CSV table of C-alpha atoms and ligand atoms in Angstrom, one decimal:
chain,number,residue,atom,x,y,z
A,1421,UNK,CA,119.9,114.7,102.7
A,1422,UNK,CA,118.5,111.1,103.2
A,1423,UNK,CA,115.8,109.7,105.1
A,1424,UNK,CA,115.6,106.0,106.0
A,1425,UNK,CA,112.5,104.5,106.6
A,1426,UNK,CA,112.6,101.0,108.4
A,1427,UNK,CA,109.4,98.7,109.2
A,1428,UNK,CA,110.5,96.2,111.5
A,1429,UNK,CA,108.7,93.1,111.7
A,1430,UNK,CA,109.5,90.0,114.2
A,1431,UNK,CA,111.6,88.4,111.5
A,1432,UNK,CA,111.8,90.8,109.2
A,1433,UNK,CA,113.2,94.6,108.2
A,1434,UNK,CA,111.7,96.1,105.1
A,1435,UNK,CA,113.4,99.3,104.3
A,1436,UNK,CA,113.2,102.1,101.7
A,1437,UNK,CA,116.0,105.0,101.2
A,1438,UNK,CA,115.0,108.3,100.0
A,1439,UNK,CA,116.3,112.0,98.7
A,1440,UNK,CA,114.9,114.5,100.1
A,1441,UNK,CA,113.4,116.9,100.0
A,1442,UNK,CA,111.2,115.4,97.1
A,1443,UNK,CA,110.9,112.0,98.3
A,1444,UNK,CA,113.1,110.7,95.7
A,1445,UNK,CA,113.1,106.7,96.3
A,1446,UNK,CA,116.8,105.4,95.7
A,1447,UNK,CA,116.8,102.4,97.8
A,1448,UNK,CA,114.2,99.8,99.3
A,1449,UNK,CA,114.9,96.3,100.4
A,1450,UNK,CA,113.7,93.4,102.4
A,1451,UNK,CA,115.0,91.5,104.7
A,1452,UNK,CA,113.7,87.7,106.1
A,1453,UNK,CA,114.3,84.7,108.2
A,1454,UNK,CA,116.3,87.2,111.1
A,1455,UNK,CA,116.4,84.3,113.8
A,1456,UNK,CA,116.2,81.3,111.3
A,1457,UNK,CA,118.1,78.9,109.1
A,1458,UNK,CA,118.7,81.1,105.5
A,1459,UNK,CA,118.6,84.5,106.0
A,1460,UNK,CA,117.7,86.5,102.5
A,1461,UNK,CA,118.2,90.0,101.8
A,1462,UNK,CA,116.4,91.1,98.5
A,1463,UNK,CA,117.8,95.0,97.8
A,1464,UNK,CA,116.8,97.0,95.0
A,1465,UNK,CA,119.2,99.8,93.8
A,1466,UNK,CA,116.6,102.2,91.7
A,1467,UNK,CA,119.8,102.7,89.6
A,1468,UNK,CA,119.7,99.0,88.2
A,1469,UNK,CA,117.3,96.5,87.0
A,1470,UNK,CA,118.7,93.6,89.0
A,1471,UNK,CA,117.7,92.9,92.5
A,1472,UNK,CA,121.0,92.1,94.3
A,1473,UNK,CA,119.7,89.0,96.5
A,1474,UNK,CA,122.1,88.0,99.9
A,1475,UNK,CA,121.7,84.7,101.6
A,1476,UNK,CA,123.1,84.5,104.9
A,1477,UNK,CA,122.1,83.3,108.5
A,1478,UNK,CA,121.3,87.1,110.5
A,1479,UNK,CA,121.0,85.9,114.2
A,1480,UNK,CA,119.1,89.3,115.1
A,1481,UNK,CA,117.7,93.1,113.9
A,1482,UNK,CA,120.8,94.6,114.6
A,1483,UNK,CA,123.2,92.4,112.4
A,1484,UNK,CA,120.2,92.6,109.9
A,1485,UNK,CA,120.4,96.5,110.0
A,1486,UNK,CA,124.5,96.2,109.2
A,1487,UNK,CA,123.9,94.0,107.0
A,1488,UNK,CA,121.8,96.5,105.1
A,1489,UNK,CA,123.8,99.2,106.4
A,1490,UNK,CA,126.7,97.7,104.2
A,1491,UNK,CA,125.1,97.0,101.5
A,1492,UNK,CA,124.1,100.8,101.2
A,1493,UNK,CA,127.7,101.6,101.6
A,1494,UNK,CA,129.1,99.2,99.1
A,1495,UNK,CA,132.0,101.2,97.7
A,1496,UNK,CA,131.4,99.6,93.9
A,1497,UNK,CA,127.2,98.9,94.4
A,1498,UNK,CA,125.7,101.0,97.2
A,1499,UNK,CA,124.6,104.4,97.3
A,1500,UNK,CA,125.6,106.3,100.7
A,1501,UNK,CA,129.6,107.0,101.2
A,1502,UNK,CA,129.0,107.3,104.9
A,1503,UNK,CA,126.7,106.5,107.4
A,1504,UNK,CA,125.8,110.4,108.4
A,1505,UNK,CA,124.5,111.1,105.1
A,1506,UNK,CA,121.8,109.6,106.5
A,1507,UNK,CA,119.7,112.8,108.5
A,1508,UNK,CA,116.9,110.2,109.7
A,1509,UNK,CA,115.2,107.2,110.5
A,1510,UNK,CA,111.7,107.1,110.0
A,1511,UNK,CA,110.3,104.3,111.9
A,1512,UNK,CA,106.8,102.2,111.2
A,1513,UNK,CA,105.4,101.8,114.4
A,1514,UNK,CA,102.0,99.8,114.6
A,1515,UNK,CA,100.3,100.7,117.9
A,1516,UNK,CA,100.6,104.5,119.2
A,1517,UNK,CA,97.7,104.2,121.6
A,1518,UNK,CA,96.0,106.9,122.8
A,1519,UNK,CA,99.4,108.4,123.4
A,1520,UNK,CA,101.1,109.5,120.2
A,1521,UNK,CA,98.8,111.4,117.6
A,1522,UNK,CA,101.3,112.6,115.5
A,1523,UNK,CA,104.6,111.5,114.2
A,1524,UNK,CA,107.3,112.2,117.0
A,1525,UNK,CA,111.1,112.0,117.8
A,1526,UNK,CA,112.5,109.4,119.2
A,1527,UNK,CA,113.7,109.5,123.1
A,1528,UNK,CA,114.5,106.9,125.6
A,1529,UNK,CA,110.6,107.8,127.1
A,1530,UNK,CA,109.4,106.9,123.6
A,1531,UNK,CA,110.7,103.8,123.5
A,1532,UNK,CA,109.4,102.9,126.8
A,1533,UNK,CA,106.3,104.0,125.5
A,1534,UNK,CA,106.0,102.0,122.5
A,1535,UNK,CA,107.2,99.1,124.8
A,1536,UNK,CA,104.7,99.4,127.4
A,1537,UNK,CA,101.4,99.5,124.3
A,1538,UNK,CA,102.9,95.8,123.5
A,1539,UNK,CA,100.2,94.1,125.0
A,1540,UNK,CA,97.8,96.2,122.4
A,1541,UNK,CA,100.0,94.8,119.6
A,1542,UNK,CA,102.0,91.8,120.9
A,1543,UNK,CA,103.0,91.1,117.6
A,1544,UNK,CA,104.5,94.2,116.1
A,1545,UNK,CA,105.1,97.0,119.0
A,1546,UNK,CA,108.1,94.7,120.7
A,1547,UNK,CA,110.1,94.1,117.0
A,1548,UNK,CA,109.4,98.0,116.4
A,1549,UNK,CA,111.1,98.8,119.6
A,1550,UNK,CA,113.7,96.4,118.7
A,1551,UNK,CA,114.5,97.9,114.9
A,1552,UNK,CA,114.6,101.4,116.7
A,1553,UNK,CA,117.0,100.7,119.6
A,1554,UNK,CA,119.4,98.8,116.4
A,1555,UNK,CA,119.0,101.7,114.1
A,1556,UNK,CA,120.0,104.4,117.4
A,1557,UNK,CA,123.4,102.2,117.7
A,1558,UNK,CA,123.9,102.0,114.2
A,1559,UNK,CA,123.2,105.4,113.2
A,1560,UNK,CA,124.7,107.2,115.7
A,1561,UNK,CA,124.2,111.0,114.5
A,1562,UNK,CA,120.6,110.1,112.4
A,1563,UNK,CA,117.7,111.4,114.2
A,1564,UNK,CA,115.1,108.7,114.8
A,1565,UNK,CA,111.2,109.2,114.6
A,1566,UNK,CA,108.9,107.3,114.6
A,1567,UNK,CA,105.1,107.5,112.2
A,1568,UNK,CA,102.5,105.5,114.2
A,1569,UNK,CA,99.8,103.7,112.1
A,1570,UNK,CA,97.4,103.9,114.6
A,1571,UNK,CA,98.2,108.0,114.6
A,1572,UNK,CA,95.1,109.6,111.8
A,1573,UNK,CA,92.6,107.4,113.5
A,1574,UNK,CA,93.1,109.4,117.2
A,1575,UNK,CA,90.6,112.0,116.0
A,1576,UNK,CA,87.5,109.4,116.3
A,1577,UNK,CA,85.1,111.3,118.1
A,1578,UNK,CA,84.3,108.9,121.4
A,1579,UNK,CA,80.6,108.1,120.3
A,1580,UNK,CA,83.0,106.5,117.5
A,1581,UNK,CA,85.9,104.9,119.6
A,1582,UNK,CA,83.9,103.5,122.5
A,1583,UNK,CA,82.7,99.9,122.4
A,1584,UNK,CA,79.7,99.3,124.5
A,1585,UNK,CA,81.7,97.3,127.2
A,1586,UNK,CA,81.6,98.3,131.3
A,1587,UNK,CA,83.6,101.8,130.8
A,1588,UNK,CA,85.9,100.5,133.6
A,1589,UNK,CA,87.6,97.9,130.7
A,1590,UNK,CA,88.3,101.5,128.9
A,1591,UNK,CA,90.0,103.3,131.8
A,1592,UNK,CA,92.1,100.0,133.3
A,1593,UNK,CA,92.9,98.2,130.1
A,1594,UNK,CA,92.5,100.6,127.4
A,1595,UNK,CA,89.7,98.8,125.7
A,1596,UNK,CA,88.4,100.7,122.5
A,1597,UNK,CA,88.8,100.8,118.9
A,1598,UNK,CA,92.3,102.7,117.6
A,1599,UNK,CA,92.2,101.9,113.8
A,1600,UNK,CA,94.2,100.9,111.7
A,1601,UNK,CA,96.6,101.3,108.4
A,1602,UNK,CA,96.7,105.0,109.5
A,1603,UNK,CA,99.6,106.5,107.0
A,1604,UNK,CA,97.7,104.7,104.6
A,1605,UNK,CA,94.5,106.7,104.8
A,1606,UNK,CA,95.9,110.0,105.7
A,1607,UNK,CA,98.1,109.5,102.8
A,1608,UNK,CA,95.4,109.1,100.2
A,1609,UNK,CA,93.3,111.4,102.0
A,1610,UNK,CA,96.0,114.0,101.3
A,1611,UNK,CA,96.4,112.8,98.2
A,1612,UNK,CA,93.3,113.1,96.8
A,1613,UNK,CA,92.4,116.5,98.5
A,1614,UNK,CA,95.7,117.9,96.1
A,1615,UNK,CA,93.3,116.1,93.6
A,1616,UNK,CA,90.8,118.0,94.2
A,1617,UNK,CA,92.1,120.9,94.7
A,1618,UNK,CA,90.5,121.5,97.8
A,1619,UNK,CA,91.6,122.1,101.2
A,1620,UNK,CA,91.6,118.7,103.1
A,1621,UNK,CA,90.0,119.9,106.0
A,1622,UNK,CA,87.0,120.9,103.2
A,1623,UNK,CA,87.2,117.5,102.7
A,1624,UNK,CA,84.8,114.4,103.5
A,1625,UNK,CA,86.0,111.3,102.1
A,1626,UNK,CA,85.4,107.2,102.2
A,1627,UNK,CA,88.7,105.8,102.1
A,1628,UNK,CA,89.3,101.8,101.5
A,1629,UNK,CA,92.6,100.4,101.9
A,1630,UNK,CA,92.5,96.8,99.9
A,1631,UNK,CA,95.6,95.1,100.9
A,1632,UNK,CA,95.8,91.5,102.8
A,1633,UNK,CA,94.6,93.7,105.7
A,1634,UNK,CA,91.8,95.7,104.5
A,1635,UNK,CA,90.1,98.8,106.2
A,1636,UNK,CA,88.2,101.8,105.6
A,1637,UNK,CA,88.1,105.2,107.2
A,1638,UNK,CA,85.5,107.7,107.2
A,1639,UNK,CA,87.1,111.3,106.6
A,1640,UNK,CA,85.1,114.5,108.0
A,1641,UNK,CA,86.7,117.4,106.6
A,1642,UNK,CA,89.9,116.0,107.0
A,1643,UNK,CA,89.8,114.2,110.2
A,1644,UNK,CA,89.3,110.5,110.5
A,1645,UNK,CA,85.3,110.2,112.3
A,1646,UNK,CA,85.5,106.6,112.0
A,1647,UNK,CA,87.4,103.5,110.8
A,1648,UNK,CA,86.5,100.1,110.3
A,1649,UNK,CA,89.2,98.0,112.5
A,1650,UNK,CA,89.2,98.1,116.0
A,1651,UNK,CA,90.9,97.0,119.2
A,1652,UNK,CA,93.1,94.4,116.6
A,1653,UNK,CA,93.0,95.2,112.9
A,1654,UNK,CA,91.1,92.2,113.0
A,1655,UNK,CA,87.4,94.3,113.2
A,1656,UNK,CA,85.9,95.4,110.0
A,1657,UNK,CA,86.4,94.3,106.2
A,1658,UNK,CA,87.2,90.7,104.8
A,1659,UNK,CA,90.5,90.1,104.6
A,1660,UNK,CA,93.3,88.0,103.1
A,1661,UNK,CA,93.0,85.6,106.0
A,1662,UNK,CA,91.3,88.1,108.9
A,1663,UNK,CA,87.5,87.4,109.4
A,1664,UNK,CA,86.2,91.1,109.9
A,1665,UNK,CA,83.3,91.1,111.6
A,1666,UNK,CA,81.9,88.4,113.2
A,1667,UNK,CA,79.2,88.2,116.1
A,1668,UNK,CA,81.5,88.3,119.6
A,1669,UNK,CA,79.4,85.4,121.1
A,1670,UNK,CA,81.2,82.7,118.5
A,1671,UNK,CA,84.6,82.7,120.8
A,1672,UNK,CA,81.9,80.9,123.7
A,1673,UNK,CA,80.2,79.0,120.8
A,1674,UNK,CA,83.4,77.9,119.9
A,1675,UNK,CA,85.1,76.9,123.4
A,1676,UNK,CA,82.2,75.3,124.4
A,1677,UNK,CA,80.9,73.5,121.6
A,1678,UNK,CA,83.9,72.6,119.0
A,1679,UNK,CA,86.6,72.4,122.5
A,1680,UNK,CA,88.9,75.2,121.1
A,1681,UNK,CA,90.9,77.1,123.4
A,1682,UNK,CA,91.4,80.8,123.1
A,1683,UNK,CA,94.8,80.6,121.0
A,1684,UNK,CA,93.3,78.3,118.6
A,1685,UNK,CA,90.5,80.9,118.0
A,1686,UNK,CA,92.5,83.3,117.9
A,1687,UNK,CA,94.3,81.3,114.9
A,1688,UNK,CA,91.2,80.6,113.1
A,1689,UNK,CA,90.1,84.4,112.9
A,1690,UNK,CA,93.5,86.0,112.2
A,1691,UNK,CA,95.2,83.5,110.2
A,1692,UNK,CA,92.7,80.9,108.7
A,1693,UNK,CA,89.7,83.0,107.6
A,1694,UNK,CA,89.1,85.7,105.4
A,1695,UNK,CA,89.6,84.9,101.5
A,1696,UNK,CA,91.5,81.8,102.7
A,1697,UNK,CA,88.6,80.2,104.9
A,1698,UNK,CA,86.0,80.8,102.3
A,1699,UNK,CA,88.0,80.0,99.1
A,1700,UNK,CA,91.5,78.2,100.3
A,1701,UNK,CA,94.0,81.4,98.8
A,1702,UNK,CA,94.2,84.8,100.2
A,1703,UNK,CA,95.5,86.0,96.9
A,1704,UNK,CA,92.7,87.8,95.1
A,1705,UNK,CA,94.2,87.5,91.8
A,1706,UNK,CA,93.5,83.4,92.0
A,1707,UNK,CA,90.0,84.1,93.3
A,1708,UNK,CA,89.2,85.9,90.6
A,1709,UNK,CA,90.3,83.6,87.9
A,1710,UNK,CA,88.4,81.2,89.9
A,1711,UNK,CA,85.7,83.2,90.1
A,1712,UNK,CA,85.6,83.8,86.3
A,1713,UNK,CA,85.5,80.3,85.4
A,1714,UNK,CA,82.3,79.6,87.9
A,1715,UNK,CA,84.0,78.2,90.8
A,1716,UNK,CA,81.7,78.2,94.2
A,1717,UNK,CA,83.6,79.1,96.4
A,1718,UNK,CA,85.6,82.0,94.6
A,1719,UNK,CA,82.2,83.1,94.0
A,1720,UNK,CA,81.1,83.1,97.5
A,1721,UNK,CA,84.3,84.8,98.6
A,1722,UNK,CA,84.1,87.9,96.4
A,1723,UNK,CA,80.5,88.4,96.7
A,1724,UNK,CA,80.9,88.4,100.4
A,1725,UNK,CA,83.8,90.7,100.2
A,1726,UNK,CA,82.4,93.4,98.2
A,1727,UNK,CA,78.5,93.2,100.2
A,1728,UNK,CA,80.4,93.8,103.4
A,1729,UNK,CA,82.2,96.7,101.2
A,1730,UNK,CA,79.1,97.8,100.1
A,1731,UNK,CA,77.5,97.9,104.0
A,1732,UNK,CA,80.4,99.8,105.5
A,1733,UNK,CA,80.1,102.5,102.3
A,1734,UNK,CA,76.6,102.5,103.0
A,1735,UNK,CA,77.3,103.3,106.5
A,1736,UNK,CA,80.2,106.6,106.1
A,1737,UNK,CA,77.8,107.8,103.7
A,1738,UNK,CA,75.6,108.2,106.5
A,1739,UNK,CA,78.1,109.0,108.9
A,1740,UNK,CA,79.6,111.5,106.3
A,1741,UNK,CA,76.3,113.6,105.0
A,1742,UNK,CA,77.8,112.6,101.4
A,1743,UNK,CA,81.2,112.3,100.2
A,1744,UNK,CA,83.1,113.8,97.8
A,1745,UNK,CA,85.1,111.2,97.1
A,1746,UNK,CA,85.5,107.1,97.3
A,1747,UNK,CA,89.2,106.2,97.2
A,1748,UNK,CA,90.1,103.2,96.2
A,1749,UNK,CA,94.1,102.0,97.2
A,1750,UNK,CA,96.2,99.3,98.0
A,1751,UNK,CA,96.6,95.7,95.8
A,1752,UNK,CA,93.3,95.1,95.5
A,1753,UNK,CA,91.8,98.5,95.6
A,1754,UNK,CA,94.5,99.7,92.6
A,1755,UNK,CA,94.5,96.9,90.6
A,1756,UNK,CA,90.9,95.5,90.7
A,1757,UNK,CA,88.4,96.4,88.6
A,1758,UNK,CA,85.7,93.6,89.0
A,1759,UNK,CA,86.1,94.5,93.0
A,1760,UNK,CA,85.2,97.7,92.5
A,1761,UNK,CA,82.5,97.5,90.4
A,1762,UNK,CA,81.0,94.9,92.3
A,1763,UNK,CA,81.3,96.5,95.3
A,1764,UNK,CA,79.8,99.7,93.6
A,1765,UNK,CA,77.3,98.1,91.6
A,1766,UNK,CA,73.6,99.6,92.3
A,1767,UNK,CA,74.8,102.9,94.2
A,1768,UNK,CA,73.4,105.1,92.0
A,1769,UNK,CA,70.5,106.1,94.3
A,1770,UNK,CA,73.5,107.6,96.4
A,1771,UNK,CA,74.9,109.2,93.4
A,1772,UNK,CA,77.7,107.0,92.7
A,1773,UNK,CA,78.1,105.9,89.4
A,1774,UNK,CA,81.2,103.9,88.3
A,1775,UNK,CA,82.2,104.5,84.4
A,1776,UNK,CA,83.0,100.7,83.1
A,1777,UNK,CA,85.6,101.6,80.7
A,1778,UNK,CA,87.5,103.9,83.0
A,1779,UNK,CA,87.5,101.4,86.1
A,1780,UNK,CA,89.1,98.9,83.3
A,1781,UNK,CA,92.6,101.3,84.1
A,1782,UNK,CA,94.8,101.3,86.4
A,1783,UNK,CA,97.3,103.6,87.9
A,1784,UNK,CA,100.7,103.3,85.4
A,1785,UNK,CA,102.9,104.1,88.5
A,1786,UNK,CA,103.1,105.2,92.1
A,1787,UNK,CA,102.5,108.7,91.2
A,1788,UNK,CA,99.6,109.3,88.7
A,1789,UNK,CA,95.7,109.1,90.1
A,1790,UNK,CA,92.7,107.9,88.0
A,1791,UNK,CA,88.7,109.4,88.4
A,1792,UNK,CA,86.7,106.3,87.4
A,1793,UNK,CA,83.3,107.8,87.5
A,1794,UNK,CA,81.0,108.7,84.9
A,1795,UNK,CA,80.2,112.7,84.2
A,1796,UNK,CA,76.8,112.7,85.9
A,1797,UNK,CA,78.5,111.0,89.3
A,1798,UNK,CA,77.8,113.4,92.5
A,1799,UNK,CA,80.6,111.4,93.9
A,1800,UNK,CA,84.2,111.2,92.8
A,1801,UNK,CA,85.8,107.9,92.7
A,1802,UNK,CA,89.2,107.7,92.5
A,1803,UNK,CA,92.2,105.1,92.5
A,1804,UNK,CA,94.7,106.5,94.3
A,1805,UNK,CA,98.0,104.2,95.1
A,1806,UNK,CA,99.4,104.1,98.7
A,1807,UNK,CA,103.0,104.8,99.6
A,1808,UNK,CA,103.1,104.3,103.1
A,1809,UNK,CA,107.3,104.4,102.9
A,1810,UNK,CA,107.2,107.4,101.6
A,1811,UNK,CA,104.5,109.3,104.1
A,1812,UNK,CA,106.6,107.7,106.7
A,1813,UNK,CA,109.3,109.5,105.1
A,1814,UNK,CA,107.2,112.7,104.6
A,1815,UNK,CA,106.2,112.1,108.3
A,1816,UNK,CA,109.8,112.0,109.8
A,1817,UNK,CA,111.7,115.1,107.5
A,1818,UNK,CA,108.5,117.3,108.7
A,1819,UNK,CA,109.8,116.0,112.1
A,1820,UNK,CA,113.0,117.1,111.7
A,1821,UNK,CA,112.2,120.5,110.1
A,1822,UNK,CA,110.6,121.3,113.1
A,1823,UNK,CA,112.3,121.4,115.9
A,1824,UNK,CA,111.0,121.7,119.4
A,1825,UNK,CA,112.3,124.1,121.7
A,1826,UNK,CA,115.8,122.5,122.6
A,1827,UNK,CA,115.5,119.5,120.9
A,1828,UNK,CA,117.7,119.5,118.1
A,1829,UNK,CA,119.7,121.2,115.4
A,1830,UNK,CA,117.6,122.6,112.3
A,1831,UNK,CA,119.0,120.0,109.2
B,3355,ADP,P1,100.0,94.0,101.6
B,3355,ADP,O1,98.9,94.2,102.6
B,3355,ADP,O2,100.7,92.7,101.9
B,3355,ADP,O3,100.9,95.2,101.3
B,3355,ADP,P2,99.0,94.4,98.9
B,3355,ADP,O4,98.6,95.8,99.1
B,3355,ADP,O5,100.2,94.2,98.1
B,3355,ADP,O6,99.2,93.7,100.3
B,3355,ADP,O7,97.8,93.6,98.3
B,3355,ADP,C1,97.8,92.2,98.2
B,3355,ADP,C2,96.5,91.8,97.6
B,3355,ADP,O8,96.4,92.5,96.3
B,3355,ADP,C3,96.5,90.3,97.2
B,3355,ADP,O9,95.3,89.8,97.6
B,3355,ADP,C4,96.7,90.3,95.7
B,3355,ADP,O10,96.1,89.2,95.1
B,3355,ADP,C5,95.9,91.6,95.4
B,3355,ADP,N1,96.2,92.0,94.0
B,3355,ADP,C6,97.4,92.5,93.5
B,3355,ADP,N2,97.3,92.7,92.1
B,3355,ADP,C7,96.0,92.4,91.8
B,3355,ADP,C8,95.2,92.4,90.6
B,3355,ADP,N3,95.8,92.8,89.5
B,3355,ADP,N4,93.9,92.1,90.7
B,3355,ADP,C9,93.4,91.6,91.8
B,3355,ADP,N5,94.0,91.6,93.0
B,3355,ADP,C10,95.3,92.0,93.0
């Protein structure tokens, strides 16, 4: 059977096919400009080098989804025969809410549901919706669930979740921190728990997810106690161009003294700072060239990402008694080593000790996980890559396994 997992964006579907059981990837694609001038479809066949690349106007998700759709069923190139071979669709949806803490089936009250958290995540809950309702015309006898990043963060404990705002903002406009990059973290979480060869729920773990988003979660055996984006994924870490934290009262400061209204603040934070503000690029790899050959600004911008690493570690170790692991994961967090021994450097009072020649690795492929501590570390520290496509599709065939009472046919 095959799973497809789809991540809509507002002009874009990113997709990924898969064999399962076994999560064999055989497929992935993506697909950009839906709604523009030059539509391009990138699709990778696992069976040959070559990227086969598409350029046509796509007016909208759904003719985006056939267009994939018949690529996958191209009779010389594609690898489906039919449509039905396809059991599922497993659906990236960003904001869950306090509503959905697990991955779920798809029903006409789930989209509704999903529609109606939009104003939590006005940018990605309405294009979910929209890639779900295609994909339920399109795949007429697929089942459709959908894997909620927000999901692995809905055990923070309220002490945790609660900003210290007039409770009345909580209980009439659901003001509180949900968290972020969830399949992410529970993936590595279970990830390295297999590692360890330890129960998860025996397991307390810093996770640090070091993509252009970046975020961390705190994870008590097993559960997520605490994460470090918030209401917006824009709380926390230094990001590609996200500020993290920043002291609330500079939104006034701002209005009132540099005449910016809120959009344009808004801007500023989620699009114009992070990496970008302090060093003009949000890729890390040109930061750090820079920051080899003694530019300022590079330097400025990697110190201050890894010290506000360094605080938030500081702080789950506290939260967390002590880990037994740091998990490293995403772009950055698999493929840097000067980020994570900078951010690491002069932990050893908590019993973290990186080993230089071992953090000078990284992972050879999606699969394999490195320990980069020395012997006498009380804390593991691990590189662990992410595969959110694949939890999602993980996510959904567990879904479909398990049927509710009336719900659907076993697969
Ligand atoms: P996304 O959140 O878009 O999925 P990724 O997980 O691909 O992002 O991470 C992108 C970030 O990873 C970029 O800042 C990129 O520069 C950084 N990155 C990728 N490879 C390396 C590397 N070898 N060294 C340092 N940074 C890297």
């Amino acid at each position: 059977m095959k799973i497809l997992v789809i991540n809509t964006g507002s002009s874009s579907i990113k997709y990924r096919l898969f064999q399962m059981p076994g999560s064999l990837p055989l497929a992935a694609g993506l697909l950009e400009r839906i709604g523009e001038k030059g539509g391009k479809l990138t699709h990778r066949d696992e069976r040959y080098k070559r990227p086969l690349v598409v350029e046509s106007d796509i007016p909208d998700h759904k003719s985006g989804l056939q267009a994939i759709l018949n690529l996958l069923l191209d009779p010389t190139n594609g690898c489906l025969r039919e449509p039905s071979e396809i059991k599922a669709v497993g659906h990236r949806v960003v904001h869950g809410g306090e509503m959905f803490h697990e991955p779920t089936l798809i029903t006409d009250d789930v989209i509704k549901a999903i529609e109606e958290h939009a104003p939590l995540a006005p940018l990605h809950n309405p294009p979910n919706a929209v890639g779900i309702r295609s994909a339920r015309e399109l795949f007429p006898g697929s089942l459709q669930v959908a894997v909620f990043d927000t999901a692995f963060h809905q055990t923070l404990p309220p002490h945790s979740f609660h900003y210290a705002l007039p409770r009345s903002l909580y209980r009439e406009h659901r003001v509180r921190r949900y968290g972020f990059h969830g399949t992410s973290h529970g993936y590595v979480a279970r990830r390295a728990a297999e590692h360890l060869r330890r129960d998860l729920r025996d397991c307390n773990l810093i996770t640090i997810h070091l993509g252009n988003g970046a975020s961390m979660s705190a994870v008590k055996n097993g559960r997520c106690t605490d994460t470090s984006m918030g209401l917006t994924p824009l709380e926390g870490l230094i990001m590609g161009t996200r500020s993290g934290d920043v002291d609330p009262a500079l939104h006034f400061y701002l209005a009132r003294n540099a005449g910016m209204d809120l959009p344009e603040i808004e801007k500023v934070l989620n699009r114009e700072s992070g990496l970008l503000g302090l060093a003009g690029s949000n890729d890390m790899r040109d930061i750090l060239k820079r920051y080899e050959s003694g530019d300022d600004d590079a330097r400025l911008a990697v110190t201050m990402f890894c010290y506000r690493l360094k605080k938030y570690i500081g702080a789950y170790y506290a939260v967390l008694g002590k880990p037994d692991a740091i998990v490293f994961t995403a772009g950055i967090g698999e493929n840097s080593p000067q980020i994570r021994a900078l951010t690491l450097e002069g932990l050893e009072a908590l019993d973290i000790h990186l080993d230089p020649e071992k953090n000078a690795r990284s992972p050879d492929d999606h699969h394999s996980i490195l320990e980069i501590q020395r012997e006498l570390s009380g804390i593991r520290l691990l590189i662990i890559p992410t595969d959110e496509e694949r939890e999602i599709a993980d996510q959904t065939m567990s879904v479909i396994s398990s049927p509710g009472p009336g719900e659907h046919p076993p697969v």
